[in-house]
mmCIF file of C-alpha atoms in Angstrom:
data_model
loop_
_atom_site.group_PDB
_atom_site.id
_atom_site.type_symbol
_atom_site.label_atom_id
_atom_site.label_comp_id
_atom_site.label_asym_id
_atom_site.label_seq_id
_atom_site.Cartn_x
_atom_site.Cartn_y
_atom_site.Cartn_z
ATOM 1 C CA MET A 112 -41.348 12.759 -55.371
ATOM 2 C CA GLU A 113 -42.310 11.469 -51.923
ATOM 3 C CA SER A 114 -42.817 13.829 -49.015
ATOM 4 C CA ASP A 115 -40.895 13.424 -45.779
ATOM 5 C CA PHE A 116 -44.061 12.035 -44.190
ATOM 6 C CA GLU A 117 -44.402 9.394 -46.913
ATOM 7 C CA LYS A 118 -40.755 8.414 -46.448
ATOM 8 C CA ASN A 119 -41.310 8.136 -42.680
ATOM 9 C CA VAL A 120 -44.373 5.971 -43.264
ATOM 10 C CA ARG A 121 -42.382 3.677 -45.575
ATOM 11 C CA GLU A 122 -39.651 3.345 -42.901
ATOM 12 C CA PHE A 123 -42.297 2.718 -40.212
ATOM 13 C CA LEU A 124 -43.956 -0.010 -42.308
ATOM 14 C CA ALA A 125 -40.619 -1.676 -43.122
ATOM 15 C CA LYS A 126 -40.096 -2.460 -39.413
ATOM 16 C CA PRO A 127 -41.801 -5.121 -37.287
ATOM 17 C CA PRO A 128 -44.570 -5.923 -36.783
ATOM 18 C CA PHE A 129 -45.378 -4.873 -40.363
ATOM 19 C CA CYS A 130 -42.251 -5.610 -42.424
ATOM 20 C CA TYR A 131 -43.861 -4.229 -45.596
ATOM 21 C CA ARG A 132 -41.595 -3.065 -48.398
ATOM 22 C CA GLY A 133 -42.242 -2.036 -51.969
ATOM 23 C CA LEU A 134 -45.718 -0.632 -51.427
ATOM 24 C CA LYS A 135 -47.408 0.808 -54.481
ATOM 25 C CA GLU A 136 -48.393 4.476 -54.453
ATOM 26 C CA ASP A 137 -52.083 3.801 -53.706
ATOM 27 C CA GLN A 138 -51.165 1.388 -50.902
ATOM 28 C CA LEU A 139 -48.819 3.939 -49.354
ATOM 29 C CA ALA A 140 -51.568 6.571 -49.596
ATOM 30 C CA LEU A 141 -53.919 4.310 -47.621
ATOM 31 C CA PHE A 142 -51.341 3.834 -44.855
ATOM 32 C CA CYS A 143 -50.648 7.592 -44.812
ATOM 33 C CA GLU A 144 -54.372 8.158 -44.318
ATOM 34 C CA ALA A 145 -54.378 5.593 -41.492
ATOM 35 C CA LEU A 146 -51.638 7.584 -39.769
ATOM 36 C CA THR A 147 -53.324 11.002 -40.105
ATOM 37 C CA HIS A 148 -55.299 12.367 -37.148
ATOM 38 C CA ASP A 149 -58.275 14.606 -37.859
ATOM 39 C CA SER A 150 -56.548 17.521 -36.110
ATOM 40 C CA TYR A 151 -54.026 17.542 -38.957
ATOM 41 C CA SER A 152 -56.748 17.201 -41.604
ATOM 42 C CA ASN A 153 -58.705 20.083 -40.074
ATOM 43 C CA GLU A 154 -55.658 22.354 -40.085
ATOM 44 C CA ALA A 155 -54.888 21.436 -43.702
ATOM 45 C CA ALA A 156 -58.434 22.432 -44.681
ATOM 46 C CA ASP A 157 -57.805 25.886 -43.154
ATOM 47 C CA MET A 158 -54.563 26.467 -45.087
ATOM 48 C CA ASP A 159 -54.303 28.919 -47.935
ATOM 49 C CA PRO A 160 -54.969 27.331 -50.337
ATOM 50 C CA PRO A 161 -57.060 24.712 -48.516
ATOM 51 C CA ARG A 162 -55.818 21.141 -48.788
ATOM 52 C CA LYS A 163 -58.050 18.096 -48.458
ATOM 53 C CA ILE A 164 -56.154 15.472 -46.487
ATOM 54 C CA PRO A 165 -58.267 12.548 -45.261
ATOM 55 C CA SER A 166 -57.921 11.463 -41.652
ATOM 56 C CA TYR A 167 -58.019 7.936 -40.296
ATOM 57 C CA GLU A 168 -61.653 8.112 -39.117
ATOM 58 C CA ARG A 169 -63.221 6.021 -41.911
ATOM 59 C CA LEU A 170 -60.452 3.439 -41.697
ATOM 60 C CA GLU A 171 -60.794 3.372 -37.917
ATOM 61 C CA PHE A 172 -64.474 2.450 -38.313
ATOM 62 C CA LEU A 173 -63.577 -0.600 -40.414
ATOM 63 C CA GLY A 174 -60.495 -1.488 -38.380
ATOM 64 C CA ASP A 175 -62.479 -1.483 -35.138
ATOM 65 C CA ALA A 176 -64.811 -4.123 -36.595
ATOM 66 C CA VAL A 177 -61.948 -6.210 -38.004
ATOM 67 C CA LEU A 178 -60.084 -6.072 -34.675
ATOM 68 C CA GLU A 179 -63.150 -7.069 -32.695
ATOM 69 C CA PHE A 180 -63.905 -9.918 -35.099
ATOM 70 C CA LEU A 181 -60.348 -11.267 -34.930
ATOM 71 C CA VAL A 182 -60.235 -11.114 -31.131
ATOM 72 C CA CYS A 183 -63.639 -12.853 -30.940
ATOM 73 C CA GLU A 184 -62.472 -15.480 -33.409
ATOM 74 C CA HIS A 185 -59.351 -16.090 -31.312
ATOM 75 C CA VAL A 186 -61.190 -16.384 -28.007
ATOM 76 C CA TYR A 187 -63.743 -18.746 -29.582
ATOM 77 C CA LYS A 188 -61.245 -21.008 -31.349
ATOM 78 C CA ASP A 189 -58.308 -20.940 -28.941
ATOM 79 C CA THR A 190 -59.911 -20.964 -25.501
ATOM 80 C CA ASP A 191 -62.616 -22.908 -23.735
ATOM 81 C CA LEU A 192 -64.070 -19.845 -22.029
ATOM 82 C CA THR A 193 -67.823 -19.488 -21.659
ATOM 83 C CA GLU A 194 -69.765 -16.504 -23.013
ATOM 84 C CA GLY A 195 -69.361 -14.136 -20.030
ATOM 85 C CA PRO A 196 -65.591 -14.603 -19.695
ATOM 86 C CA MET A 197 -65.298 -14.465 -23.493
ATOM 87 C CA THR A 198 -66.839 -10.980 -23.413
ATOM 88 C CA ASP A 199 -64.476 -9.916 -20.626
ATOM 89 C CA TYR A 200 -61.508 -11.239 -22.601
ATOM 90 C CA LYS A 201 -62.593 -9.383 -25.732
ATOM 91 C CA GLN A 202 -63.104 -6.118 -23.824
ATOM 92 C CA ASP A 203 -59.669 -6.483 -22.230
ATOM 93 C CA LYS A 204 -58.107 -6.691 -25.690
ATOM 94 C CA VAL A 205 -60.093 -4.061 -27.618
ATOM 95 C CA ALA A 206 -60.770 -1.308 -25.047
ATOM 96 C CA ASN A 207 -58.806 1.790 -26.072
ATOM 97 C CA ARG A 208 -56.824 1.969 -22.817
ATOM 98 C CA MET A 209 -55.733 -1.659 -23.011
ATOM 99 C CA LEU A 210 -55.149 -1.530 -26.760
ATOM 100 C CA SER A 211 -52.959 1.544 -26.340
ATOM 101 C CA GLN A 212 -50.999 -0.209 -23.595
ATOM 102 C CA ARG A 213 -50.385 -3.279 -25.771
ATOM 103 C CA ILE A 214 -49.238 -1.102 -28.656
ATOM 104 C CA MET A 215 -46.778 0.646 -26.338
ATOM 105 C CA GLU A 216 -45.493 -2.742 -25.100
ATOM 106 C CA ASN A 217 -45.398 -4.670 -28.381
ATOM 107 C CA GLY A 218 -44.997 -1.962 -31.016
ATOM 108 C CA PRO A 219 -45.473 -0.425 -33.467
ATOM 109 C CA ASP A 220 -44.239 3.045 -32.493
ATOM 110 C CA ILE A 221 -47.283 4.884 -33.825
ATOM 111 C CA ASP A 222 -46.544 7.989 -31.756
ATOM 112 C CA SER A 223 -43.387 8.808 -33.695
ATOM 113 C CA VAL A 224 -45.000 8.752 -37.140
ATOM 114 C CA MET A 225 -48.640 9.800 -36.659
ATOM 115 C CA ARG A 226 -49.449 13.068 -38.410
ATOM 116 C CA VAL A 227 -51.202 15.386 -35.918
ATOM 117 C CA GLY A 228 -52.222 19.017 -35.707
ATOM 118 C CA ASN A 229 -50.176 21.720 -34.006
ATOM 119 C CA GLY A 230 -52.185 21.448 -30.786
ATOM 120 C CA HIS A 231 -50.662 18.005 -30.228
ATOM 121 C CA LEU A 232 -47.156 19.307 -30.853
ATOM 122 C CA LYS A 233 -47.079 21.956 -28.132
ATOM 123 C CA ASN A 234 -44.683 21.075 -25.314
ATOM 124 C CA GLY A 235 -43.417 18.060 -27.233
ATOM 125 C CA ARG A 236 -45.410 15.462 -29.103
ATOM 126 C CA SER A 237 -48.650 14.593 -27.277
ATOM 127 C CA ILE A 238 -50.387 11.426 -28.450
ATOM 128 C CA GLU A 239 -53.261 10.361 -26.207
ATOM 129 C CA GLU A 240 -54.098 6.704 -25.651
ATOM 130 C CA ASN A 241 -57.403 7.021 -27.550
ATOM 131 C CA MET A 242 -55.591 8.528 -30.531
ATOM 132 C CA ARG A 243 -53.013 5.716 -30.488
ATOM 133 C CA ALA A 244 -55.686 3.015 -30.270
ATOM 134 C CA ASP A 245 -57.827 4.607 -32.983
ATOM 135 C CA CYS A 246 -54.837 4.981 -35.279
ATOM 136 C CA PHE A 247 -53.916 1.336 -34.755
ATOM 137 C CA GLU A 248 -57.456 0.312 -35.675
ATOM 138 C CA ALA A 249 -57.086 2.377 -38.856
ATOM 139 C CA LEU A 250 -53.814 0.575 -39.573
ATOM 140 C CA ILE A 251 -55.571 -2.774 -39.136
ATOM 141 C CA ALA A 252 -58.101 -1.653 -41.745
ATOM 142 C CA ALA A 253 -55.331 -0.570 -44.120
ATOM 143 C CA VAL A 254 -53.631 -3.946 -43.683
ATOM 144 C CA TYR A 255 -56.946 -5.742 -44.239
ATOM 145 C CA LEU A 256 -57.719 -3.740 -47.394
ATOM 146 C CA THR A 257 -54.189 -4.072 -48.775
ATOM 147 C CA PHE A 258 -53.146 -7.594 -47.799
ATOM 148 C CA GLY A 259 -56.298 -9.381 -46.615
ATOM 149 C CA LEU A 260 -57.739 -10.909 -43.475
ATOM 150 C CA ASP A 261 -54.916 -13.383 -42.817
ATOM 151 C CA GLU A 262 -52.363 -10.582 -42.668
ATOM 152 C CA ALA A 263 -54.640 -8.517 -40.412
ATOM 153 C CA ARG A 264 -54.967 -11.613 -38.215
ATOM 154 C CA ARG A 265 -51.168 -11.889 -37.996
ATOM 155 C CA LEU A 266 -50.833 -8.230 -37.028
ATOM 156 C CA VAL A 267 -53.486 -8.560 -34.305
ATOM 157 C CA ARG A 268 -51.866 -11.746 -33.026
ATOM 158 C CA ASP A 269 -48.408 -10.159 -32.900
ATOM 159 C CA THR A 270 -49.499 -6.951 -31.187
ATOM 160 C CA VAL A 271 -52.821 -7.325 -29.382
ATOM 161 C CA LEU A 272 -52.939 -11.023 -28.497
ATOM 162 C CA ARG A 273 -49.244 -11.395 -27.713
ATOM 163 C CA THR A 274 -48.613 -12.134 -24.063
#
């Protein structure tokens, strides 16, 4: 039986820009990991009995590289910019502050579904821009691992590169 979090993740992934339905159990588990901040994982490890719940950090590592590659590919193929302006363009798209802003503008609503520790729940739900950007990078990795590079490219195009 699915947990409430897993149900929320399924609902989240069924909406744009993802539109994923019918995920298998292992695929859903990967997306749940991508939406789990280390503050939640750390608190779960301190529970009695301790629970091992992976956070998005490993996925974020991969997703950061996939995102940067796809933005570089786009600026190379779809613009005539020279190297210096290409670097500026890439940094504008992948810097955490700008990435967080684009996510807020273009979706997805990561803040509402991300699993965080109690410290981020005091005085309402507090999701910082770095957390949002890192989580999105983890989601890019989950998309890449589950559906491949073309689908990751579509997600980046629809959220990060969208004007």
